[in-house]
Coordinates of N, CA, C and O in Angstrom, one line a residue:
M1 N 11.3 -4.4 -1.4 CA 10.3 -3.7 -0.6 C 9.3 -4.6 -0.1 O 8.8 -5.5 -0.8
M2 N 9.0 -4.5 1.2 CA 7.9 -5.3 1.8 C 6.8 -4.3 2.3 O 7.1 -3.3 2.9
V3 N 5.6 -4.6 1.9 CA 4.5 -3.7 2.2 C 3.5 -4.4 3.2 O 3.2 -5.6 3.0
T4 N 3.1 -3.7 4.2 CA 2.1 -4.2 5.1 C 1.1 -3.1 5.3 O 1.4 -1.9 5.1
V5 N -0.2 -3.5 5.6 CA -1.2 -2.5 5.9 C -1.9 -2.9 7.2 O -1.9 -4.0 7.6
E6 N -2.3 -1.9 7.9 CA -3.1 -2.0 9.2 C -4.5 -1.7 8.8 O -5.0 -0.6 8.8
E7 N -5.2 -2.8 8.5 CA -6.6 -2.7 8.1 C -7.5 -2.0 9.2 O -8.4 -1.2 8.8
D8 N -7.2 -2.2 10.5 CA -8.0 -1.5 11.5 C -7.8 0.0 11.6 O -8.6 0.7 12.1
K9 N -6.7 0.5 11.0 CA -6.5 1.9 10.9 C -7.1 2.6 9.6 O -7.3 3.8 9.6
C10 N -7.3 1.8 8.6 CA -7.8 2.3 7.3 C -9.1 3.0 7.5 O -10.0 2.5 8.1
V11 N -9.2 4.2 6.8 CA -10.4 5.0 6.8 C -11.1 5.0 5.4 O -12.0 5.8 5.2
A12 N -10.7 4.1 4.6 CA -11.3 3.8 3.3 C -11.2 5.1 2.4 O -12.1 5.3 1.6
G13 N -10.1 5.8 2.5 CA -10.0 7.0 1.6 C -9.7 6.7 0.2 O -10.0 7.5 -0.7
G14 N -9.1 5.5 -0.1 CA -8.9 5.1 -1.5 C -7.7 5.7 -2.2 O -7.5 5.4 -3.4
Q15 N -6.9 6.5 -1.5 CA -5.8 7.2 -2.1 C -4.7 6.1 -2.6 O -4.1 6.3 -3.6
C16 N -4.6 5.1 -1.8 CA -3.6 4.0 -2.2 C -4.0 3.4 -3.5 O -3.1 3.1 -4.3
V17 N -5.3 3.1 -3.7 CA -5.7 2.5 -4.9 C -5.5 3.4 -6.1 O -5.1 2.9 -7.2
V18 N -5.7 4.7 -6.0 CA -5.5 5.6 -7.0 C -4.0 5.7 -7.4 O -3.6 5.7 -8.5
A19 N -3.1 5.7 -6.3 CA -1.7 5.9 -6.5 C -1.0 4.6 -7.0 O -0.1 4.7 -7.8
A20 N -1.5 3.4 -6.5 CA -0.8 2.1 -6.9 C -1.9 1.0 -7.0 O -1.9 0.1 -6.2
P21 N -2.6 1.1 -8.1 CA -3.7 0.1 -8.3 C -3.2 -1.4 -8.5 O -4.0 -2.3 -8.3
A22 N -2.0 -1.6 -8.8 CA -1.5 -2.9 -9.0 C -1.1 -3.5 -7.6 O -1.0 -4.7 -7.5
V23 N -1.0 -2.7 -6.6 CA -0.6 -3.2 -5.3 C -1.8 -3.1 -4.3 O -1.8 -3.9 -3.3
F24 N -2.7 -2.2 -4.4 CA -3.8 -2.0 -3.4 C -5.1 -2.0 -4.1 O -5.3 -1.6 -5.3
D25 N -6.1 -2.5 -3.4 CA -7.5 -2.5 -3.8 C -8.3 -2.2 -2.6 O -7.8 -2.0 -1.5
Q26 N -9.6 -2.1 -2.7 CA -10.5 -1.9 -1.6 C -11.6 -2.9 -1.5 O -12.1 -3.3 -2.6
R27 N -12.0 -3.3 -0.3 CA -13.2 -4.2 -0.2 C -14.5 -3.5 -0.6 O -14.7 -2.3 -0.3
D28 N -15.3 -4.2 -1.3 CA -16.5 -3.6 -1.8 C -17.5 -3.2 -0.7 O -18.1 -2.1 -0.8
E29 N -17.5 -4.0 0.4 CA -18.5 -3.7 1.4 C -18.2 -2.5 2.3 O -19.1 -1.8 2.8
D30 N -16.9 -2.1 2.5 CA -16.6 -1.0 3.4 C -15.5 -0.1 2.9 O -15.1 0.8 3.6
G31 N -14.8 -0.5 1.8 CA -13.8 0.3 1.3 C -12.4 0.2 1.9 O -11.5 0.8 1.6
V32 N -12.3 -0.7 2.9 CA -11.0 -1.0 3.6 C -10.0 -1.5 2.6 O -10.3 -2.3 1.7
V33 N -8.8 -1.1 2.8 CA -7.7 -1.5 1.9 C -7.5 -3.0 1.8 O -7.7 -3.7 2.8
I34 N -7.2 -3.5 0.6 CA -6.7 -4.9 0.4 C -5.4 -4.8 -0.2 O -5.2 -4.1 -1.2
L35 N -4.4 -5.5 0.4 CA -3.1 -5.6 -0.1 C -3.0 -6.7 -1.2 O -3.2 -7.8 -0.8
L36 N -2.7 -6.3 -2.4 CA -2.6 -7.3 -3.5 C -1.2 -7.9 -3.6 O -1.1 -9.0 -4.1
Q37 N -0.2 -7.1 -3.3 CA 1.2 -7.6 -3.4 C 2.1 -7.1 -2.2 O 2.3 -5.9 -2.1
E38 N 2.5 -8.1 -1.4 CA 3.3 -7.7 -0.3 C 4.7 -7.3 -0.7 O 5.4 -6.5 0.0
N39 N 5.2 -7.9 -1.8 CA 6.5 -7.7 -2.3 C 6.4 -7.2 -3.8 O 6.6 -8.0 -4.7
P40 N 6.0 -6.0 -4.0 CA 5.8 -5.5 -5.4 C 7.1 -5.4 -6.2 O 8.2 -5.3 -5.6
P41 N 7.0 -5.5 -7.5 CA 8.2 -5.4 -8.3 C 8.7 -3.9 -8.2 O 8.0 -3.0 -7.9
A42 N 10.0 -3.8 -8.5 CA 10.7 -2.5 -8.4 C 10.0 -1.4 -9.2 O 10.0 -0.2 -8.8
A43 N 9.3 -1.8 -10.3 CA 8.6 -0.8 -11.1 C 7.5 -0.1 -10.4 O 7.0 1.0 -10.7
E44 N 7.0 -0.7 -9.3 CA 5.9 -0.2 -8.5 C 6.4 0.6 -7.3 O 5.6 1.2 -6.6
F45 N 7.7 0.6 -6.9 CA 8.2 1.2 -5.7 C 7.7 2.6 -5.5 O 7.3 3.0 -4.5
E46 N 7.9 3.4 -6.5 CA 7.6 4.9 -6.4 C 6.1 5.1 -6.2 O 5.7 5.9 -5.4
R47 N 5.3 4.3 -6.9 CA 3.9 4.4 -6.7 C 3.5 4.0 -5.3 O 2.6 4.6 -4.7
V48 N 4.1 3.0 -4.8 CA 3.8 2.5 -3.4 C 4.2 3.5 -2.4 O 3.5 3.8 -1.4
R49 N 5.4 4.1 -2.6 CA 5.8 5.2 -1.7 C 4.8 6.3 -1.7 O 4.5 6.9 -0.6
T50 N 4.3 6.7 -2.8 CA 3.3 7.8 -2.9 C 2.1 7.4 -2.2 O 1.5 8.2 -1.5
A51 N 1.6 6.2 -2.4 CA 0.4 5.7 -1.7 C 0.6 5.8 -0.2 O -0.3 6.2 0.5
A52 N 1.7 5.4 0.3 CA 2.0 5.4 1.8 C 1.9 6.9 2.3 O 1.4 7.2 3.3
T53 N 2.5 7.8 1.5 CA 2.5 9.2 1.8 C 1.1 9.8 1.8 O 0.8 10.6 2.7
L54 N 0.3 9.4 0.9 CA -1.0 10.0 0.7 C -2.1 9.4 1.7 O -3.1 10.0 1.9
C55 N -1.8 8.2 2.3 CA -2.7 7.5 3.1 C -3.1 8.4 4.3 O -2.3 8.8 5.1
P56 N -4.4 8.8 4.4 CA -4.8 9.7 5.5 C -4.7 9.1 6.9 O -4.7 9.9 7.9
A57 N -4.7 7.8 7.0 CA -4.7 7.1 8.3 C -3.3 6.6 8.6 O -3.1 6.0 9.6
A58 N -2.3 6.8 7.7 CA -1.0 6.2 7.9 C -1.0 4.7 8.2 O -0.4 4.2 9.0
A59 N -1.9 4.0 7.4 CA -2.1 2.6 7.6 C -1.2 1.7 6.8 O -1.2 0.5 6.9
I60 N -0.3 2.3 5.9 CA 0.6 1.6 5.1 C 2.0 1.7 5.6 O 2.5 2.8 5.9
R61 N 2.6 0.5 5.8 CA 4.0 0.4 6.3 C 4.9 -0.1 5.2 O 4.5 -1.1 4.5
L62 N 6.0 0.5 5.0 CA 7.0 0.0 4.0 C 8.3 -0.4 4.7 O 8.8 0.4 5.6
A63 N 8.9 -1.5 4.3 CA 10.2 -1.9 4.8 C 11.0 -2.1 3.5 O 10.7 -2.9 2.7
E64 N 12.0 -1.2 3.4 CA 12.9 -1.3 2.2 C 14.3 -1.8 2.6 O 14.8 -1.3 3.6
S65 N 14.8 -2.8 1.9 CA 16.1 -3.3 2.2 C 17.2 -2.4 1.6 O 17.0 -1.9 0.5
L66 N 18.3 -2.3 2.3 CA 19.4 -1.6 1.7 C 20.3 -2.5 1.0 O 20.7 -3.6 1.5
R67 N 20.6 -2.2 -0.2 CA 21.5 -3.1 -1.0 C 22.8 -2.4 -1.2 O 22.9 -1.2 -1.4
S68 N 23.9 -3.2 -1.2 CA 25.2 -2.6 -1.3 C 25.6 -2.5 -2.8 O 25.2 -3.3 -3.6

């Protein structure tokens, strides 16, 4: 899984941090998302998917590779 964020779309809701704190954080000054892991381990995938779903600004993008 590859995770990207669009900081300019972020509304600092913090849902991503609650859902996947090992992958997302927020800047202290304005609450905008900080991506901690572009390629999180498989154990984080479900939490990252939840974070993307909960994001009120749809600022989180996921690219998942298909494995045979």
